[in-house]
Amino acid sequence: MAVDTRATGSTVNGQSQRPAMPSTVEELRSWGKGDSSLPAIDVKNLKVYYDSEAGTVKAVDDVSFTLQQGERLALVGESGCGKTTLGMALMKLTKPPGYIDGGEILLDGRDLVPLNDEEMRLARLAEIALVTQSAMNALNPVMRIEDQIFDGLIDHGIKDSKGNLRNHVYDLLQRVGLRESVGRMYPHELSGGMKQRVAIATGTSMNPKVIVADEPTSALDVVVQRQVMMTLSRVQRDTGAAVILIGHDMGLVAQFADRIGVMYAGKLVDIGTVEQIIEDPKHPYTKLLINSVPDLEEKRERLTGIPGIPPPLVDLPSGCVFAPRCPSVEDPCRVLAPANTDVGDNRHVMCHLFDLYVTMAGSEVG
Amino acid sequence: MTVDYLARRIGMFVAVVFVATSLNFFMPRFTGQDPIATRLELLAAEGVTTRAEDYAALIETYNAKFGLDKPLVIQYLNYLSSAVRFDFGESITKYPTRVGELINQAMPWSIGLLVTSTLLAFVVGTLGGAVLAWQHGPKAAFELILPPFFLLAAVPYYLLGLILIWLLAFQAKILPLGGGYAPTTLPDWSDLGFLWEVFKHSLLPALSIVLASIGFWALGMRSMMITMQGEDYMLQAEAKGLTKTRAFLRYAVRNAVLPQTTALALTLPHVVSGAILVERIFGYPGVGRVLYEAITGFDYFVIQGVVYIIVLAIAFAMLVIDVIYPLLDPRISYSSS
Ligand SMILES: Nc1ncnc2c1ncn2[C@@H]1O[C@H](COP(=O)(O)OP(=O)(O)OP(=O)(O)O)[C@@H](O)[C@H]1O
Ligand code: SF4
Ligand SMILES: [Mg+2]
């Protein structure tokens, strides 16, 4: 049977003992609020590939980033650039033909990649939670809302009275701006915005360190979108969880996030604070993205209007993946892939304009 | 509201029964076949000869006896009133046995055989189909066991029945060839020996039904489960860190079983008509055989009786589904039409 990691804690890679999992609602309140010296999540050289008939799709290719406790990171990029693939891989929910080809996902210091199924199951929800793109259908149609939240708690070893569990669910619902009575309702009785709030309440029901929110508002209309984003923002402040928000809409995510990561063709090409990215876009792709949003205050602008199309991820150009569309492309770009370069202030860019190669070759920088 | 809903469903039930029962009256009459003539032909075939002048008189007597000389409207009204009273008069071919008696005798045999085998096939097939579609389950075992059943599902069960008879009764002589019990025993339901006899006789027909229909239920369940696994709530169940068992039972199976239940509810009422072919092949004394003999003998009254019972059972099953379904699926509410 399953290894019980609750009592002993995991000692994967000989690391120190982990705090015991909570077993009551009371213990849940202090759960996840521990030692904050470690990053909430530290992703190193993560590779997620799909095997397809045309070849290997490198949907997430050598992605690294670090997220501190309570930090909010927005991941943006054109459709198909690998955002969802990355988010799912962080939860280790990658499904065949996809697989994690390598890398580390250090969650609060523990690498998730080598965990077995049971250890990973316990980590989900309790340490890292998912709020999906399609919360519309993310609820079991034949179960009451509260029962669906109880399920997760019970399967993580919370053995408390029905009354305490119910009060906990009511607190969660209230925090996302829903009435207590929603707990007794069925999914079909809720509006889209309400379901999305339920998804947020469920995701935070065990105070996880990290919440992955994959386009949590894309199915909603604009007004509701803003409300749900504000709810997510408030819940994030309350729980102190680090959030990875995946979205298309630079305007909307810029209001929410502390940092922005820009993905292109499976690579994280630019990552920095919101100010850095918006006021001083470095990567040529980021520049185009920022320019394509005419007015950042006008929130509904989609990422459109960049000439050319993203390359097929099976057949990537040998040099820089952005070379075919890049206005600043130079000959070396077509031959040699740029490396992830720290340009200072914890800002990382993946472009020859900023890495050693071009600097050494004497080309202009900037 | 619930009362309103119930009233509407019951209204529906009455309407369905009325229309189907009326069709049941008119359809055999529009075939242009004469039941009395058929009866006399049968008698003739048995060697009972009639002189030509007596023949006309005989037909008249018979027609009067069975009310077939009256205008169609009167016959229809008589028929309706007898339907309400569950009294279908006497059988033409087995005169003077009453239709009700024929059906009553046959019904327990059909229900016993078919309810048991249908439920058994449903449970085994549904579970098997569910496990087969579940990527975490003990798949290997089921992958070996179930595919033959998918094959069997494509074989008509009467054919399967014939093969089973040949194998188990004719060649291996393990089981009796047919009938409900050995012709030498006297039916006595309090006698254990007789019960054992009945059980042995029901094994082959039951087996042919179960074997042929497990695949049907398993295929249905498997495809529903595969659909369910693509649903977002299954992904969410996994993201919530649920145990596989809970995600399997309370999320996947719980949803996939809904259409299966509907299919079962619509299959069960046919039990009252018996599995005509199976009963025929195995010489099983059920309703299927009664109906078969009534059709070949063109016995209006027996056909009407049996079909009426079938109609009632189906309409009743639909009523039950309608009343129960909202309890199984909260999306279907009592208030919606
Ligand atoms: N099951 C699969 N098999 C093969 N390729 C896949 C599969 N799923 C995704 N991909 C490919 O992986 C790449 C990344 O897809 P992903 O869904 O992660 O993109 P995304 O950035 O989330 O896009 P969107 O903004 O449209 O949600 C795409 O090019 C897609 O074609
Ligand atoms: S490496 Fe070259 S092609 Fe790639 S983004 Fe930088 S300048 Fe453009
Ligand atoms: Mg996506």
PDB file of N, CA, C and O in Angstrom, chain B residues 202-239:
ATOM      1  N   SER B 202     -32.427 -23.932 -15.956  1.00  0.00           N
ATOM      2  CA  SER B 202     -32.334 -22.508 -16.313  1.00  0.00           C
ATOM      3  C   SER B 202     -30.889 -22.104 -16.620  1.00  0.00           C
ATOM      4  O   SER B 202     -30.657 -21.036 -17.160  1.00  0.00           O
ATOM      5  N   LEU B 203     -29.941 -22.967 -16.270  1.00  0.00           N
ATOM      6  CA  LEU B 203     -28.533 -22.575 -16.440  1.00  0.00           C
ATOM      7  C   LEU B 203     -28.170 -22.271 -17.890  1.00  0.00           C
ATOM      8  O   LEU B 203     -27.567 -21.235 -18.175  1.00  0.00           O
ATOM      9  N   LEU B 204     -28.539 -23.154 -18.799  1.00  0.00           N
ATOM     10  CA  LEU B 204     -28.158 -22.931 -20.196  1.00  0.00           C
ATOM     11  C   LEU B 204     -28.782 -21.676 -20.790  1.00  0.00           C
ATOM     12  O   LEU B 204     -28.066 -20.835 -21.335  1.00  0.00           O
ATOM     13  N   PRO B 205     -30.122 -21.521 -20.672  1.00  0.00           N
ATOM     14  CA  PRO B 205     -30.681 -20.273 -21.210  1.00  0.00           C
ATOM     15  C   PRO B 205     -30.096 -19.038 -20.527  1.00  0.00           C
ATOM     16  O   PRO B 205     -29.773 -18.056 -21.196  1.00  0.00           O
ATOM     17  N   ALA B 206     -29.916 -19.116 -19.204  1.00  0.00           N
ATOM     18  CA  ALA B 206     -29.354 -17.962 -18.492  1.00  0.00           C
ATOM     19  C   ALA B 206     -27.950 -17.668 -18.998  1.00  0.00           C
ATOM     20  O   ALA B 206     -27.603 -16.525 -19.287  1.00  0.00           O
ATOM     21  N   LEU B 207     -27.160 -18.722 -19.145  1.00  0.00           N
ATOM     22  CA  LEU B 207     -25.785 -18.557 -19.597  1.00  0.00           C
ATOM     23  C   LEU B 207     -25.739 -17.904 -20.979  1.00  0.00           C
ATOM     24  O   LEU B 207     -24.923 -17.010 -21.230  1.00  0.00           O
ATOM     25  N   SER B 208     -26.629 -18.346 -21.857  1.00  0.00           N
ATOM     26  CA  SER B 208     -26.567 -17.777 -23.204  1.00  0.00           C
ATOM     27  C   SER B 208     -26.932 -16.301 -23.174  1.00  0.00           C
ATOM     28  O   SER B 208     -26.357 -15.499 -23.910  1.00  0.00           O
ATOM     29  N   ILE B 209     -27.863 -15.917 -22.294  1.00  0.00           N
ATOM     30  CA  ILE B 209     -28.211 -14.491 -22.210  1.00  0.00           C
ATOM     31  C   ILE B 209     -27.075 -13.705 -21.567  1.00  0.00           C
ATOM     32  O   ILE B 209     -26.650 -12.664 -22.060  1.00  0.00           O
ATOM     33  N   VAL B 210     -26.551 -14.225 -20.453  1.00  0.00           N
ATOM     34  CA  VAL B 210     -25.493 -13.510 -19.735  1.00  0.00           C
ATOM     35  C   VAL B 210     -24.258 -13.349 -20.625  1.00  0.00           C
ATOM     36  O   VAL B 210     -23.739 -12.248 -20.799  1.00  0.00           O
ATOM     37  N   LEU B 211     -23.817 -14.455 -21.218  1.00  0.00           N
ATOM     38  CA  LEU B 211     -22.613 -14.394 -22.040  1.00  0.00           C
ATOM     39  C   LEU B 211     -22.781 -13.414 -23.194  1.00  0.00           C
ATOM     40  O   LEU B 211     -21.864 -12.666 -23.528  1.00  0.00           O
ATOM     41  N   ALA B 212     -23.974 -13.425 -23.778  1.00  0.00           N
ATOM     42  CA  ALA B 212     -24.160 -12.569 -24.952  1.00  0.00           C
ATOM     43  C   ALA B 212     -24.320 -11.113 -24.570  1.00  0.00           C
ATOM     44  O   ALA B 212     -24.048 -10.229 -25.374  1.00  0.00           O
ATOM     45  N   SER B 213     -24.764 -10.821 -23.326  1.00  0.00           N
ATOM     46  CA  SER B 213     -25.033  -9.417 -23.048  1.00  0.00           C
ATOM     47  C   SER B 213     -24.008  -8.738 -22.135  1.00  0.00           C
ATOM     48  O   SER B 213     -23.995  -7.522 -22.038  1.00  0.00           O
ATOM     49  N   ILE B 214     -23.121  -9.511 -21.506  1.00  0.00           N
ATOM     50  CA  ILE B 214     -22.050  -8.877 -20.717  1.00  0.00           C
ATOM     51  C   ILE B 214     -21.275  -7.907 -21.598  1.00  0.00           C
ATOM     52  O   ILE B 214     -21.014  -6.765 -21.227  1.00  0.00           O
ATOM     53  N   GLY B 215     -20.948  -8.353 -22.782  1.00  0.00           N
ATOM     54  CA  GLY B 215     -20.175  -7.518 -23.707  1.00  0.00           C
ATOM     55  C   GLY B 215     -20.900  -6.223 -24.020  1.00  0.00           C
ATOM     56  O   GLY B 215     -20.291  -5.158 -24.083  1.00  0.00           O
ATOM     57  N   PHE B 216     -22.214  -6.315 -24.184  1.00  0.00           N
ATOM     58  CA  PHE B 216     -23.011  -5.120 -24.476  1.00  0.00           C
ATOM     59  C   PHE B 216     -22.880  -4.087 -23.359  1.00  0.00           C
ATOM     60  O   PHE B 216     -22.590  -2.915 -23.593  1.00  0.00           O
ATOM     61  N   TRP B 217     -23.062  -4.537 -22.113  1.00  0.00           N
ATOM     62  CA  TRP B 217     -22.957  -3.606 -20.981  1.00  0.00           C
ATOM     63  C   TRP B 217     -21.534  -3.100 -20.814  1.00  0.00           C
ATOM     64  O   TRP B 217     -21.296  -1.933 -20.509  1.00  0.00           O
ATOM     65  N   ALA B 218     -20.580  -4.005 -21.022  1.00  0.00           N
ATOM     66  CA  ALA B 218     -19.177  -3.619 -20.833  1.00  0.00           C
ATOM     67  C   ALA B 218     -18.763  -2.582 -21.876  1.00  0.00           C
ATOM     68  O   ALA B 218     -18.102  -1.597 -21.552  1.00  0.00           O
ATOM     69  N   LEU B 219     -19.188  -2.792 -23.113  1.00  0.00           N
ATOM     70  CA  LEU B 219     -18.832  -1.830 -24.166  1.00  0.00           C
ATOM     71  C   LEU B 219     -19.420  -0.462 -23.875  1.00  0.00           C
ATOM     72  O   LEU B 219     -18.746   0.561 -23.979  1.00  0.00           O
ATOM     73  N   GLY B 220     -20.709  -0.473 -23.474  1.00  0.00           N
ATOM     74  CA  GLY B 220     -21.370   0.797 -23.172  1.00  0.00           C
ATOM     75  C   GLY B 220     -20.657   1.524 -22.045  1.00  0.00           C
ATOM     76  O   GLY B 220     -20.354   2.714 -22.130  1.00  0.00           O
ATOM     77  N   MET B 221     -20.350   0.767 -20.984  1.00  0.00           N
ATOM     78  CA  MET B 221     -19.724   1.383 -19.821  1.00  0.00           C
ATOM     79  C   MET B 221     -18.323   1.866 -20.173  1.00  0.00           C
ATOM     80  O   MET B 221     -17.913   2.954 -19.775  1.00  0.00           O
ATOM     81  N   ARG B 222     -17.601   1.047 -20.934  1.00  0.00           N
ATOM     82  CA  ARG B 222     -16.235   1.435 -21.255  1.00  0.00           C
ATOM     83  C   ARG B 222     -16.219   2.739 -22.041  1.00  0.00           C
ATOM     84  O   ARG B 222     -15.448   3.653 -21.741  1.00  0.00           O
ATOM     85  N   SER B 223     -17.112   2.852 -23.010  1.00  0.00           N
ATOM     86  CA  SER B 223     -17.058   4.077 -23.807  1.00  0.00           C
ATOM     87  C   SER B 223     -17.509   5.278 -22.971  1.00  0.00           C
ATOM     88  O   SER B 223     -16.967   6.367 -23.103  1.00  0.00           O
ATOM     89  N   MET B 224     -18.471   5.048 -22.067  1.00  0.00           N
ATOM     90  CA  MET B 224     -18.869   6.160 -21.189  1.00  0.00           C
ATOM     91  C   MET B 224     -17.710   6.570 -20.282  1.00  0.00           C
ATOM     92  O   MET B 224     -17.462   7.750 -20.042  1.00  0.00           O
ATOM     93  N   MET B 225     -16.998   5.591 -19.775  1.00  0.00           N
ATOM     94  CA  MET B 225     -15.882   5.883 -18.873  1.00  0.00           C
ATOM     95  C   MET B 225     -14.780   6.639 -19.605  1.00  0.00           C
ATOM     96  O   MET B 225     -14.151   7.537 -19.046  1.00  0.00           O
ATOM     97  N   ILE B 226     -14.559   6.272 -20.860  1.00  0.00           N
ATOM     98  CA  ILE B 226     -13.514   6.956 -21.617  1.00  0.00           C
ATOM     99  C   ILE B 226     -13.919   8.412 -21.840  1.00  0.00           C
ATOM    100  O   ILE B 226     -13.123   9.327 -21.682  1.00  0.00           O
ATOM    101  N   THR B 227     -15.203   8.603 -22.137  1.00  0.00           N
ATOM    102  CA  THR B 227     -15.688   9.974 -22.264  1.00  0.00           C
ATOM    103  C   THR B 227     -15.491  10.727 -20.949  1.00  0.00           C
ATOM    104  O   THR B 227     -15.009  11.850 -20.922  1.00  0.00           O
ATOM    105  N   MET B 228     -15.849  10.069 -19.839  1.00  0.00           N
ATOM    106  CA  MET B 228     -15.746  10.725 -18.534  1.00  0.00           C
ATOM    107  C   MET B 228     -14.299  11.119 -18.227  1.00  0.00           C
ATOM    108  O   MET B 228     -14.051  12.148 -17.619  1.00  0.00           O
ATOM    109  N   GLN B 229     -13.362  10.268 -18.638  1.00  0.00           N
ATOM    110  CA  GLN B 229     -11.979  10.571 -18.279  1.00  0.00           C
ATOM    111  C   GLN B 229     -11.440  11.783 -19.012  1.00  0.00           C
ATOM    112  O   GLN B 229     -10.444  12.366 -18.597  1.00  0.00           O
ATOM    113  N   GLY B 230     -12.120  12.170 -20.088  1.00  0.00           N
ATOM    114  CA  GLY B 230     -11.713  13.400 -20.765  1.00  0.00           C
ATOM    115  C   GLY B 230     -12.315  14.631 -20.096  1.00  0.00           C
ATOM    116  O   GLY B 230     -11.981  15.756 -20.433  1.00  0.00           O
ATOM    117  N   GLU B 231     -13.225  14.410 -19.141  1.00  0.00           N
ATOM    118  CA  GLU B 231     -13.905  15.537 -18.511  1.00  0.00           C
ATOM    119  C   GLU B 231     -12.955  16.303 -17.593  1.00  0.00           C
ATOM    120  O   GLU B 231     -12.077  15.733 -16.965  1.00  0.00           O
ATOM    121  N   ASP B 232     -13.203  17.602 -17.502  1.00  0.00           N
ATOM    122  CA  ASP B 232     -12.329  18.436 -16.681  1.00  0.00           C
ATOM    123  C   ASP B 232     -12.405  18.070 -15.202  1.00  0.00           C
ATOM    124  O   ASP B 232     -11.438  18.223 -14.472  1.00  0.00           O
ATOM    125  N   TYR B 233     -13.568  17.574 -14.769  1.00  0.00           N
ATOM    126  CA  TYR B 233     -13.648  17.292 -13.332  1.00  0.00           C
ATOM    127  C   TYR B 233     -12.808  16.078 -12.944  1.00  0.00           C
ATOM    128  O   TYR B 233     -12.449  15.925 -11.779  1.00  0.00           O
ATOM    129  N   MET B 234     -12.501  15.227 -13.925  1.00  0.00           N
ATOM    130  CA  MET B 234     -11.598  14.118 -13.615  1.00  0.00           C
ATOM    131  C   MET B 234     -10.173  14.631 -13.416  1.00  0.00           C
ATOM    132  O   MET B 234      -9.462  14.185 -12.522  1.00  0.00           O
ATOM    133  N   LEU B 235      -9.783  15.579 -14.264  1.00  0.00           N
ATOM    134  CA  LEU B 235      -8.469  16.198 -14.091  1.00  0.00           C
ATOM    135  C   LEU B 235      -8.426  16.912 -12.747  1.00  0.00           C
ATOM    136  O   LEU B 235      -7.458  16.819 -11.992  1.00  0.00           O
ATOM    137  N   GLN B 236      -9.522  17.611 -12.446  1.00  0.00           N
ATOM    138  CA  GLN B 236      -9.590  18.347 -11.189  1.00  0.00           C
ATOM    139  C   GLN B 236      -9.522  17.387  -9.995  1.00  0.00           C
ATOM    140  O   GLN B 236      -8.889  17.693  -8.987  1.00  0.00           O
ATOM    141  N   ALA B 237     -10.170  16.234 -10.143  1.00  0.00           N
ATOM    142  CA  ALA B 237     -10.126  15.247  -9.058  1.00  0.00           C
ATOM    143  C   ALA B 237      -8.685  14.831  -8.787  1.00  0.00           C
ATOM    144  O   ALA B 237      -8.266  14.679  -7.640  1.00  0.00           O
ATOM    145  N   GLU B 238      -7.934  14.680  -9.854  1.00  0.00           N
ATOM    146  CA  GLU B 238      -6.534  14.296  -9.695  1.00  0.00           C
ATOM    147  C   GLU B 238      -5.730  15.461  -9.118  1.00  0.00           C
ATOM    148  O   GLU B 238      -4.884  15.268  -8.245  1.00  0.00           O
ATOM    149  N   ALA B 239      -6.030  16.659  -9.595  1.00  0.00           N
ATOM    150  CA  ALA B 239      -5.309  17.830  -9.099  1.00  0.00           C
ATOM    151  C   ALA B 239      -5.612  18.067  -7.620  1.00  0.00           C
ATOM    152  O   ALA B 239      -4.807  18.626  -6.890  1.00  0.00           O
TER     153      ALA B 239
END
